[in-house]
mmCIF file of C-alpha atoms and ligand atoms in Angstrom:
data_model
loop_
_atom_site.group_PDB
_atom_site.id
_atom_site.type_symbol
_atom_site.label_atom_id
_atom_site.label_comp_id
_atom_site.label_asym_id
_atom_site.label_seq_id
_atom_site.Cartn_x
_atom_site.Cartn_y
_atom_site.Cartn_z
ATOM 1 C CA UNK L 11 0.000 0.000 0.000
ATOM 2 C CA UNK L 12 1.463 3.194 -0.770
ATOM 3 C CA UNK L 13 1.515 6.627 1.235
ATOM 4 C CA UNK L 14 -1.352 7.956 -0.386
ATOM 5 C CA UNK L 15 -3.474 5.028 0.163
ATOM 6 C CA UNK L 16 -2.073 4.843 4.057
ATOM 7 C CA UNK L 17 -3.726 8.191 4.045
ATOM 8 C CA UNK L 18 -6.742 7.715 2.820
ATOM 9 C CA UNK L 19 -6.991 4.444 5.464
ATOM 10 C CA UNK L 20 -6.009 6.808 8.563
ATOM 11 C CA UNK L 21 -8.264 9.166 7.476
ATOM 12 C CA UNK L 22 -11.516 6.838 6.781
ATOM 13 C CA UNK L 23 -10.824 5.310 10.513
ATOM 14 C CA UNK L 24 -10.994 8.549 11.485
ATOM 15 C CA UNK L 25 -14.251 9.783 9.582
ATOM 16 C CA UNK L 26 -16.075 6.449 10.727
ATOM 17 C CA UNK L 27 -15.126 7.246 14.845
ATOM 18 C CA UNK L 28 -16.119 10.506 14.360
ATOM 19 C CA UNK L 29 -19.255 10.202 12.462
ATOM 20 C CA UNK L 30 -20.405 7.038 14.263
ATOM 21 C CA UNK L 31 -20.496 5.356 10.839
ATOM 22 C CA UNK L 32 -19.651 1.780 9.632
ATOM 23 C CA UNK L 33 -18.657 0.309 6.716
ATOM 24 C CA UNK L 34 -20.171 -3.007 4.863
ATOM 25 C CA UNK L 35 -18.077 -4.701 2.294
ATOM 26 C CA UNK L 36 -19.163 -7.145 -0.561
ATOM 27 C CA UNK L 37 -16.913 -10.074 -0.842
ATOM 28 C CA UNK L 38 -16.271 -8.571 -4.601
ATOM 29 C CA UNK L 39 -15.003 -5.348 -3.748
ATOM 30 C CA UNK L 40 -11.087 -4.677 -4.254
ATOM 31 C CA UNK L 41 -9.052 -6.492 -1.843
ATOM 32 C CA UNK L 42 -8.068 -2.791 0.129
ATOM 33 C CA UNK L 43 -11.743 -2.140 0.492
ATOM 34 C CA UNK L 44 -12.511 -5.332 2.284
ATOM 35 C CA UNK L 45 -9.304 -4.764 4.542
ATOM 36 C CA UNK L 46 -11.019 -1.389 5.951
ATOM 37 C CA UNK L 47 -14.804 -2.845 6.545
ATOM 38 C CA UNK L 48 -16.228 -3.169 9.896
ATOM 39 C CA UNK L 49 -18.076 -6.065 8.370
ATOM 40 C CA UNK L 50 -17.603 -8.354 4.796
ATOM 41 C CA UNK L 51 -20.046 -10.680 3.242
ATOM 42 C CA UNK L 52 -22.082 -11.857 0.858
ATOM 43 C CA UNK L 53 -25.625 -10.385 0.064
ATOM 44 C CA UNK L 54 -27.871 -11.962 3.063
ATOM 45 C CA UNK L 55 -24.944 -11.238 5.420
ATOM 46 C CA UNK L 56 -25.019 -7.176 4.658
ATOM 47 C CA UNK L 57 -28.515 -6.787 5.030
ATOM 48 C CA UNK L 58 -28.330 -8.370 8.422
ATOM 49 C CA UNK L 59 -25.495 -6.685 9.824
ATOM 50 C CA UNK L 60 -27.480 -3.001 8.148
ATOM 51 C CA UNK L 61 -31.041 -4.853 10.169
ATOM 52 C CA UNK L 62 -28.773 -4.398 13.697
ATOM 53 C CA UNK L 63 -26.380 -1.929 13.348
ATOM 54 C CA UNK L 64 -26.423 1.192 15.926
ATOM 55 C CA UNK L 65 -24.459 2.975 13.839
ATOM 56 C CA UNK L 66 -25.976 6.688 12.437
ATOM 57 C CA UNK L 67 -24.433 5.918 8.928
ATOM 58 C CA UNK L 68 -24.118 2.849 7.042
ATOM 59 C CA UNK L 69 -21.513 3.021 4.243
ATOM 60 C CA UNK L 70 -22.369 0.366 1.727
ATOM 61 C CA UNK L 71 -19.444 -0.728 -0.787
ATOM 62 C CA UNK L 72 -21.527 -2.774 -3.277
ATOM 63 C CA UNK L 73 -23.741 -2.164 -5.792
ATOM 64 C CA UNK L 74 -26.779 0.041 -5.407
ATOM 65 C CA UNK L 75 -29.026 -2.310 -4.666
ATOM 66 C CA UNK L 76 -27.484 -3.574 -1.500
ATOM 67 C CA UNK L 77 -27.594 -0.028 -0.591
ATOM 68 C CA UNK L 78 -31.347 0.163 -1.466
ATOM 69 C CA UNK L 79 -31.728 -2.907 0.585
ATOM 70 C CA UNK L 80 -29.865 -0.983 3.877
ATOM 71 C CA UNK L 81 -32.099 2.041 3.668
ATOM 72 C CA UNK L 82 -35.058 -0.325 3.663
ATOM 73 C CA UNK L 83 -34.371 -1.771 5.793
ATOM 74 C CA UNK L 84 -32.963 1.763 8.388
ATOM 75 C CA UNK L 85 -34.949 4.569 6.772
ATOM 76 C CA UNK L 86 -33.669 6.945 9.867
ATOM 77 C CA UNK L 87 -30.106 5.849 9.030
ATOM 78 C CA UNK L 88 -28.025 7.814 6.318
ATOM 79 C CA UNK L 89 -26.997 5.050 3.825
ATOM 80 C CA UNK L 90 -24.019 6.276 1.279
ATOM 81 C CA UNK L 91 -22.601 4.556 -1.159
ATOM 82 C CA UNK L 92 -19.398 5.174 -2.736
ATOM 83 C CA UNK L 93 -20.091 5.712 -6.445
ATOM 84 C CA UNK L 94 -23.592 5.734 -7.218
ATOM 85 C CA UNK L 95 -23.060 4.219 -10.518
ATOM 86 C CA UNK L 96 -22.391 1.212 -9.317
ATOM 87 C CA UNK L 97 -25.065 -0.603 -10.568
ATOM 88 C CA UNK L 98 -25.882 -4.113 -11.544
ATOM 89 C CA UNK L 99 -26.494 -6.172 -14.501
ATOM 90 C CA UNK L 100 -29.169 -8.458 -13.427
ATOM 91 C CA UNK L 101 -31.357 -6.035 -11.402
ATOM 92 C CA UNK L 102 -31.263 -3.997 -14.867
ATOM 93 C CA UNK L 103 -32.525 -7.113 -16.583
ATOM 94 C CA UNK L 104 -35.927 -6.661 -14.495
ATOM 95 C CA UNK L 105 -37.279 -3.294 -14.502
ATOM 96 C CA UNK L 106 -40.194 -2.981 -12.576
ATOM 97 C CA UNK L 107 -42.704 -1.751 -15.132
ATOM 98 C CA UNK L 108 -42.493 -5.162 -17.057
ATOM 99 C CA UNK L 109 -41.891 -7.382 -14.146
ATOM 100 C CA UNK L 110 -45.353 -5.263 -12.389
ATOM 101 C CA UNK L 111 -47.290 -6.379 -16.249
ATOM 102 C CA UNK L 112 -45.616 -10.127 -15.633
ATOM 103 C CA UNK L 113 -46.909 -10.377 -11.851
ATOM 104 C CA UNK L 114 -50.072 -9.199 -12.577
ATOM 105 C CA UNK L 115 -50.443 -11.571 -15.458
ATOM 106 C CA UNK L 116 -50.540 -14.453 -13.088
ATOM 107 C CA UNK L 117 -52.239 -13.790 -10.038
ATOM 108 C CA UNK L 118 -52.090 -17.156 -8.893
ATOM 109 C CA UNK L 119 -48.772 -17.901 -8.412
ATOM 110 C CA UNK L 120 -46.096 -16.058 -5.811
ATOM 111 C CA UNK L 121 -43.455 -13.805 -6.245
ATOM 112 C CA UNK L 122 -40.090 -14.953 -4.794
ATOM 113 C CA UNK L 123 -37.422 -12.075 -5.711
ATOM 114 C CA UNK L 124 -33.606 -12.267 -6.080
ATOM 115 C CA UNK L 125 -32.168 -9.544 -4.074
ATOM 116 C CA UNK L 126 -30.460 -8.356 -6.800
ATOM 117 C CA UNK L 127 -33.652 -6.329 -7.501
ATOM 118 C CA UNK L 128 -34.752 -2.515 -7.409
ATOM 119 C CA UNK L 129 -36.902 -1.407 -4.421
ATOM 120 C CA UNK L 130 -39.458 -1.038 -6.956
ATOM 121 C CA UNK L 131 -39.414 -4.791 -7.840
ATOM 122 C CA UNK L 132 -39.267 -5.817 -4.211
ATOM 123 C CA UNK L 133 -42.622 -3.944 -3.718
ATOM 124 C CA UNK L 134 -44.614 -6.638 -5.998
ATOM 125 C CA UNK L 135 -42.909 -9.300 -3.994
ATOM 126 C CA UNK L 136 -43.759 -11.806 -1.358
ATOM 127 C CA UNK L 137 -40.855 -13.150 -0.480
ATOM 128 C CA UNK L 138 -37.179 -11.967 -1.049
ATOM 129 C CA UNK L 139 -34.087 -14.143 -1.080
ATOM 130 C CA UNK L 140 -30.426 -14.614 -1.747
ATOM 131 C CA UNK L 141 -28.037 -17.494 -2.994
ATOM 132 C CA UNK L 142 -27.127 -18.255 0.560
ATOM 133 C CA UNK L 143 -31.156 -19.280 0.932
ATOM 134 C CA UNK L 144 -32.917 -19.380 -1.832
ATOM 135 C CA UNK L 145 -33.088 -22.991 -1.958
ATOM 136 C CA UNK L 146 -34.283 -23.222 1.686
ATOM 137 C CA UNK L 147 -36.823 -20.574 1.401
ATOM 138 C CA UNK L 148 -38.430 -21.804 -1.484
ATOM 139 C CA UNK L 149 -38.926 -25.142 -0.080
ATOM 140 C CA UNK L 150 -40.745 -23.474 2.998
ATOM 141 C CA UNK L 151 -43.965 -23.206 0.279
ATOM 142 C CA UNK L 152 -45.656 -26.815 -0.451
ATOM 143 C CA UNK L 153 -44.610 -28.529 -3.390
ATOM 144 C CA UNK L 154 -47.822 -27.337 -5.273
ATOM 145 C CA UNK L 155 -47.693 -23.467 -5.062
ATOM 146 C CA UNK L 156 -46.927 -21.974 -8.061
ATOM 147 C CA UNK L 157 -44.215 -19.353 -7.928
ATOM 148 C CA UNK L 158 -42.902 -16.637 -9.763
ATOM 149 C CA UNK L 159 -38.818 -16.525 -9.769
ATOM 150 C CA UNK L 160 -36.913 -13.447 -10.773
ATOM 151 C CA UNK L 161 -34.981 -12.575 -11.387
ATOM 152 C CA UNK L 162 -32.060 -14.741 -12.602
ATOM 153 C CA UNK L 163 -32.855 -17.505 -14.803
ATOM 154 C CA UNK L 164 -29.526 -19.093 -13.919
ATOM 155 C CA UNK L 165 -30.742 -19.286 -9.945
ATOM 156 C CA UNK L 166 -34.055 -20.138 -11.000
ATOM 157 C CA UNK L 167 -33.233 -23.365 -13.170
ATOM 158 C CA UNK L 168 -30.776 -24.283 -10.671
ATOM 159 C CA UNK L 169 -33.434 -24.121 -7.674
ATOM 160 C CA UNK L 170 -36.160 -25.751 -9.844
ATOM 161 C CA UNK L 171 -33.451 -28.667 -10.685
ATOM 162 C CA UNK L 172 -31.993 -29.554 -6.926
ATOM 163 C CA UNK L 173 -35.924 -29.140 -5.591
ATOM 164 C CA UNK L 174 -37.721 -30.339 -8.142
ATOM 165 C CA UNK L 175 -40.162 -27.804 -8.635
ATOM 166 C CA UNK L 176 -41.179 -26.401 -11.773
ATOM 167 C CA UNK L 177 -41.018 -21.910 -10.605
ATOM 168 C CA UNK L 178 -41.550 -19.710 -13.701
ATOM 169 C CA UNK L 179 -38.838 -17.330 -14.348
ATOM 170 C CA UNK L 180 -37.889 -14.510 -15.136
ATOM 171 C CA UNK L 181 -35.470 -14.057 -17.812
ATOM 172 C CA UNK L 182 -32.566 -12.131 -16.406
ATOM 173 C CA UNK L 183 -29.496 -12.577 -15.616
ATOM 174 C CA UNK L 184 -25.782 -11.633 -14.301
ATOM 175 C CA UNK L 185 -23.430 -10.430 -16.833
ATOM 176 C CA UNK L 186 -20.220 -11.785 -15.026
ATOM 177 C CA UNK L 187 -21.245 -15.123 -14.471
ATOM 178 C CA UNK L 188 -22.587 -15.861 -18.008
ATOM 179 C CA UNK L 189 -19.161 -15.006 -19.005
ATOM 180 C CA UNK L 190 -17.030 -18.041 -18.031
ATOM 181 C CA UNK L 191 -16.330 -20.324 -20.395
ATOM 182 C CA UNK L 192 -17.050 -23.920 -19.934
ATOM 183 C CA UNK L 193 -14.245 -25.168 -22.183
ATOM 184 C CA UNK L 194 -10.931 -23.001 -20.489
ATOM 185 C CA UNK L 195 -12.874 -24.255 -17.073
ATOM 186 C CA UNK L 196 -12.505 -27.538 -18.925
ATOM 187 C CA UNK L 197 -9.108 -26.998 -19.562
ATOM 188 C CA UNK L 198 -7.736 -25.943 -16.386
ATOM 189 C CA UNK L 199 -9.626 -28.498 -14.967
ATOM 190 C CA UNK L 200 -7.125 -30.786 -17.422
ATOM 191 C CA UNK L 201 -3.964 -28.421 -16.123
ATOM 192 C CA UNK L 202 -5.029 -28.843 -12.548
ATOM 193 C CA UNK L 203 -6.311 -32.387 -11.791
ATOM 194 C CA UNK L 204 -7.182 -32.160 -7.931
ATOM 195 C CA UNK L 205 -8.559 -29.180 -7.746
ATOM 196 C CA UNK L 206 -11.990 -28.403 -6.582
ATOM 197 C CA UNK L 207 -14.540 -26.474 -9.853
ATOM 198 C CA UNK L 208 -16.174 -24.134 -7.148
ATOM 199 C CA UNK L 209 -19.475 -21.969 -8.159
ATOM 200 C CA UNK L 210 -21.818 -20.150 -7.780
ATOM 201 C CA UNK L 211 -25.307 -20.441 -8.968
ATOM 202 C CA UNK L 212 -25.852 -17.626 -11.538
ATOM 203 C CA UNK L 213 -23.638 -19.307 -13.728
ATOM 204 C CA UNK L 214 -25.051 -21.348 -16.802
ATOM 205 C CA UNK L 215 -25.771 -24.526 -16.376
ATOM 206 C CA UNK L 216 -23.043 -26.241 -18.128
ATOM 207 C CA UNK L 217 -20.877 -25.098 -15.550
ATOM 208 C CA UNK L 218 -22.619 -25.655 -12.743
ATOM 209 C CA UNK L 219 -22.664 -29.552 -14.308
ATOM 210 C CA UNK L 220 -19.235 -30.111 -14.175
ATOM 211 C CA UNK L 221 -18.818 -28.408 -10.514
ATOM 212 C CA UNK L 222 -17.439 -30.115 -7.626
ATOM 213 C CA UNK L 223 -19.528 -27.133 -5.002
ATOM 214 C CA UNK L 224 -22.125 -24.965 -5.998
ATOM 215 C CA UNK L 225 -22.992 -21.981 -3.746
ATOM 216 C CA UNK L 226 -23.230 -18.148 -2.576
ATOM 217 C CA UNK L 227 -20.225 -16.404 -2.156
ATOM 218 C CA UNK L 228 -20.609 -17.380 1.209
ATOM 219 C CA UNK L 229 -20.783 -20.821 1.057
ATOM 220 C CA UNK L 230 -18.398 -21.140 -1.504
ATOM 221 C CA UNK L 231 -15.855 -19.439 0.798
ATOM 222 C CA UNK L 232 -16.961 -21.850 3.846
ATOM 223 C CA UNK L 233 -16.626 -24.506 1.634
ATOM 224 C CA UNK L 234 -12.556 -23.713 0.743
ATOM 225 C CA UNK L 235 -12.042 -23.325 4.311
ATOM 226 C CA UNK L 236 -13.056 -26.300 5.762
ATOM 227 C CA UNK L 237 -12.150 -29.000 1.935
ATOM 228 C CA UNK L 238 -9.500 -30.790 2.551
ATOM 229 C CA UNK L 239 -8.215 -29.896 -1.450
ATOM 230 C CA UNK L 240 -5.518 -27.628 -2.102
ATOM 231 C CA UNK L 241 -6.645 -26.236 -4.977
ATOM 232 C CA UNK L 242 -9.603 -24.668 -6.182
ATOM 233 C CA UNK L 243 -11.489 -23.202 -9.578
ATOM 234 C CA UNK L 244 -13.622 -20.196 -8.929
ATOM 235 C CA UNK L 245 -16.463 -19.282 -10.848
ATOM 236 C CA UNK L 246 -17.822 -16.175 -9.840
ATOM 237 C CA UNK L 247 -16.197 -12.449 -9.496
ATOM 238 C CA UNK L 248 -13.092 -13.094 -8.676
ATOM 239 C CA UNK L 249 -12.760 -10.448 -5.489
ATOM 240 C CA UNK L 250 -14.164 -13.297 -3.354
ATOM 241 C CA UNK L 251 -10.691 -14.901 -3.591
ATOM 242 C CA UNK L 252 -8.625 -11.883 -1.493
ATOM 243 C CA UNK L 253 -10.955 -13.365 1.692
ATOM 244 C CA UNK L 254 -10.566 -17.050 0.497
ATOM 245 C CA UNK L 255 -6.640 -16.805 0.483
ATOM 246 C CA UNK L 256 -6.675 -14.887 3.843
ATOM 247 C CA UNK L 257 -8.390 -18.366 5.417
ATOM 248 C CA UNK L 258 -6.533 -20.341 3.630
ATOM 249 C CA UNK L 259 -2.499 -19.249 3.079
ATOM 250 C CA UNK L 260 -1.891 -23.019 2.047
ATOM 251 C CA UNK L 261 -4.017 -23.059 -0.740
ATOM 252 C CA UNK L 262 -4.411 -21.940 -3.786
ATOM 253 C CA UNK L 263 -7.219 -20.365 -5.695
ATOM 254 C CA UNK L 264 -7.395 -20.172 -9.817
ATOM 255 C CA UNK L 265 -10.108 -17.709 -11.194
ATOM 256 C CA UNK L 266 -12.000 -19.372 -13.616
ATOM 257 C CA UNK L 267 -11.747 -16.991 -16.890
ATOM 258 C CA UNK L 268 -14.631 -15.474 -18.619
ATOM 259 C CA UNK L 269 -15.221 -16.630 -22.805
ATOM 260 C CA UNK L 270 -13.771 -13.743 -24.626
ATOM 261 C CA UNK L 271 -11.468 -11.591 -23.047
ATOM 262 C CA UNK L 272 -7.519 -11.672 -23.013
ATOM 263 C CA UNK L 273 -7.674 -11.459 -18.991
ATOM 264 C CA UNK L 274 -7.738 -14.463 -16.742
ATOM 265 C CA UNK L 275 -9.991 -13.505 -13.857
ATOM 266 C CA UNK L 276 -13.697 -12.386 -13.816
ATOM 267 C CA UNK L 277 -15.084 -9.238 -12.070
ATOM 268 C CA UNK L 278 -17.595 -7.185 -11.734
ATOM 269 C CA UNK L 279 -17.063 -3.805 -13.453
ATOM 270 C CA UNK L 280 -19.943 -2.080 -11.265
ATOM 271 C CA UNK L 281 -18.755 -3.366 -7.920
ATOM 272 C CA UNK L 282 -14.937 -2.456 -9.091
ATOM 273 C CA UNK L 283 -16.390 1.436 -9.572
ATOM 274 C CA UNK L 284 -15.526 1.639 -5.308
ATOM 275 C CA UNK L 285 -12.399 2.699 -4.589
ATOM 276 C CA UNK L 286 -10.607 4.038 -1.426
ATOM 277 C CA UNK L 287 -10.654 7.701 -2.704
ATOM 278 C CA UNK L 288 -14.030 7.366 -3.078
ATOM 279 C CA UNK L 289 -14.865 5.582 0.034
ATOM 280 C CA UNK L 290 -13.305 8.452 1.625
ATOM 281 C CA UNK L 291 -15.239 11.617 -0.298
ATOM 282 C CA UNK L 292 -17.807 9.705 0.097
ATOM 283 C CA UNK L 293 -17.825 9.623 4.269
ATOM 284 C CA UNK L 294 -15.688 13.147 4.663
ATOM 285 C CA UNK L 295 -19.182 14.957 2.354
ATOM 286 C CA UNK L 296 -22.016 12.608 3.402
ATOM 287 C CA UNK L 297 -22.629 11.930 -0.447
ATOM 288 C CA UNK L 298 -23.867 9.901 -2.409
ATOM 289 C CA UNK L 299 -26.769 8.889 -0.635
ATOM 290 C CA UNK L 300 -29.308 6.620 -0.922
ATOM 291 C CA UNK L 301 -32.415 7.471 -1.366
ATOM 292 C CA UNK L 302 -36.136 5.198 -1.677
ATOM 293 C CA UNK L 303 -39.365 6.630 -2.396
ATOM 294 C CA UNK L 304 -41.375 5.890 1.063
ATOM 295 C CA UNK L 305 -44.164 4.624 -0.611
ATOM 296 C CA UNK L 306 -42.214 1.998 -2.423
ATOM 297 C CA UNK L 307 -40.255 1.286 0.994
ATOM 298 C CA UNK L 308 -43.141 0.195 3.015
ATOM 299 C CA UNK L 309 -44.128 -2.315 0.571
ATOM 300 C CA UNK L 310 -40.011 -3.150 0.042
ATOM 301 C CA UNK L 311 -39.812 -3.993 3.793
ATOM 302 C CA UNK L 312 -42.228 -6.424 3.801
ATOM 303 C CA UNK L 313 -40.391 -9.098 1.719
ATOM 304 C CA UNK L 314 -37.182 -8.465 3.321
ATOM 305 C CA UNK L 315 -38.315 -8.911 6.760
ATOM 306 C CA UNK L 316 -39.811 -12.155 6.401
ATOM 307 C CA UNK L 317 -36.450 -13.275 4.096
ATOM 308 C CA UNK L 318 -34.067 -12.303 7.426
ATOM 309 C CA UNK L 319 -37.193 -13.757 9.615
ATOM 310 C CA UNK L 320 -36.792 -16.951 7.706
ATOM 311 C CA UNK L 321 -33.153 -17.335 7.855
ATOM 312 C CA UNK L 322 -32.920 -16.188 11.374
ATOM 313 C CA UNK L 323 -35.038 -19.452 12.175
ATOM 314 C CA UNK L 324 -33.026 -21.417 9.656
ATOM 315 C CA UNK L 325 -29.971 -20.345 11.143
ATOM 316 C CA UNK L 326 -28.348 -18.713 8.373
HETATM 317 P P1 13P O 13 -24.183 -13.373 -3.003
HETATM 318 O O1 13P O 13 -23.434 -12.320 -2.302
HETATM 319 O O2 13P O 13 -25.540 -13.550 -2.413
HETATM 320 O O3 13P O 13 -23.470 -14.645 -3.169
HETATM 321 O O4 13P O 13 -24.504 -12.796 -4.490
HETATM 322 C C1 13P O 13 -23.555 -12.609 -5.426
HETATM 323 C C2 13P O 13 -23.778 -11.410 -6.230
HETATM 324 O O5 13P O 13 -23.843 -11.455 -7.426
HETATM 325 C C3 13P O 13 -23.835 -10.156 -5.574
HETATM 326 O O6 13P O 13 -24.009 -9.207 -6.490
HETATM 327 FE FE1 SF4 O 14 -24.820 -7.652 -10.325
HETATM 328 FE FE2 SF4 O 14 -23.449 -9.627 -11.403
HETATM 329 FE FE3 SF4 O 14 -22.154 -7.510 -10.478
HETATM 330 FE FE4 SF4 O 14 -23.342 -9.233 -8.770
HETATM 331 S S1 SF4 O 14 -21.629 -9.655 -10.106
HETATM 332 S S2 SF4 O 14 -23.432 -7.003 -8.713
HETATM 333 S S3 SF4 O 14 -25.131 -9.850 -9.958
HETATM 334 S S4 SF4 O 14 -23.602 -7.531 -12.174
#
């Protein structure tokens, strides 16, 4: 780390003390990012450190909708983010107008939502989950209810195959984990005989065929920690692997590459828009913040609530 970035550290401590703020991480933000959070995880894991925090300011480094999900979930609480641009791929592939039209098109079935949504799309939704318990939630309805999945089609066929049910889905999905490419996984697979094909779940299908594990970020990470392999192939953004190496100095982690790029890892351009300048403006001028419509946050809340009331009694 150079001086400047020692700097900027010092001087974020400082800012969070002072301003009684704290800062959540995504397991695919840039490795000196995740070194300064109070708290790093996947998806279910920041919006239930954001459900209990004291703290008058939650800094979210992630995407926007994580930061939607904070402010849901603590509308008295100042929720910034970073760099507001950093958006996200899949909830873009649902906007809510058309997903609203699809809902109301079948008014028999559920609505179980990604959280990779907009607030807007988590206001026509019953039920909200994330990779970590997705499976377990939907398996909470009986067998027969009909249910609406969005919004990755990647999730959804890989729920629908491991519990047999037959959701309809949405047709979104992530534009990082589309990108690997089954045949260089193939091929390092060749180059690196014992180790472990590691993924997560809004890859295609053809990957998640030929992979040893198949899980959130978080589970994925649990999963290196406690194998007994030494190596492993991850499929998903590759900033997961900073935390994965920090468990595990003895092993070694290859990022699966994506189809058509010269570059051999796989990340996520919107999460990769945070950076430690940023993360500094951002708590020094209280800005960006996030803001939700109230409206659309009272009927947001609803799903969320019972996803972390569900988990809580699943012990997740
Ligand atoms: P999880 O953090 O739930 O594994 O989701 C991955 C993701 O794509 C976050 O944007
Ligand atoms: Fe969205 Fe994909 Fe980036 Fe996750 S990795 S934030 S799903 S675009």
């Amino acid at each position: 780390m150079d001086t400047k970035d020692e700097q900027l550290v010092a001087g974020i401590r400082q800012l969070c003390k002072k301003k009684n703020a704290i800062i959540l991480a995504h397991y695919y933000q840039e490795g000196d990012i995740q070194d300064i959070a109070d708290y790093v995880g996947d998806s279910l894991a920041l919006a239930q450190w954001a459900a209990k925090t004291t703290a008058d300011i939650i800094v979210l480094c992630g995407v926007h909708f994580m930061g939607e999900t904070a402010k849901i979930l603590c509308p008295d609480k100042k929720v910034l983010i970073p760099d507001l641009n950093a958006g996200c791929s899949l909830a873009d592939s649902c906007p809510a107008d058309e997903f609203t039209a699809f809902v109301n098109e079948h008014p028999d079935h559920i609505v179980i939502s990604y959280v990779n949504t907009t607030a807007s799309v988590k206001a026509v939704t019953d039920i909200v989950v994330t990779s970590t318990n997705a499976r377990q939630i939907v398996e909470s309805f009986p067998k027969d209810t009909k249910i609406i999945f969005g919004p990755d089609r990647n999730l959804g066929n890989y729920i629908n195959s491991i519990t047999g049910r037959d959701m309809l889905l949405w047709n979104g999905a992530c534009h990082v984990h589309e990108q690997f490419s089954l045949e260089k996984i193939i091929a390092l697979k060749k180059q690196y005989p014992d180790a472990a094909v590691i993924t997560h779940p809004e890859c295609k299908q053809p990957i998640i065929q030929i992979s040893d594990f198949v899980g959130s970020t978080a589970a994925l990470l649990k999963y290196t920690i406690s194998s007994d392999k030494k190596q492993f192939i991850v499929a998903t953004e590759s900033g997961v692997i900073h935390e994965m190496q920090k468990h595990s100095l003895d092993k070694e982690f290859i990022p699966a590459p994506p189809n058509d790029s010269t570059c051999a890892c796989n990340e996520c351009s919107f999460m990769r828009l945070n950076t430690l300048e940023k993360l500094y403006n951002c708590l020094k001028y209280e800005t960006p913040e996030i803001v939700v419509d109230e409206g659309i946050r009272q009927k947001a809340v609803i799903p969320i609530e019972k996803m972390l009331k569900i988990s809580a009694e699943l012990g997740l």
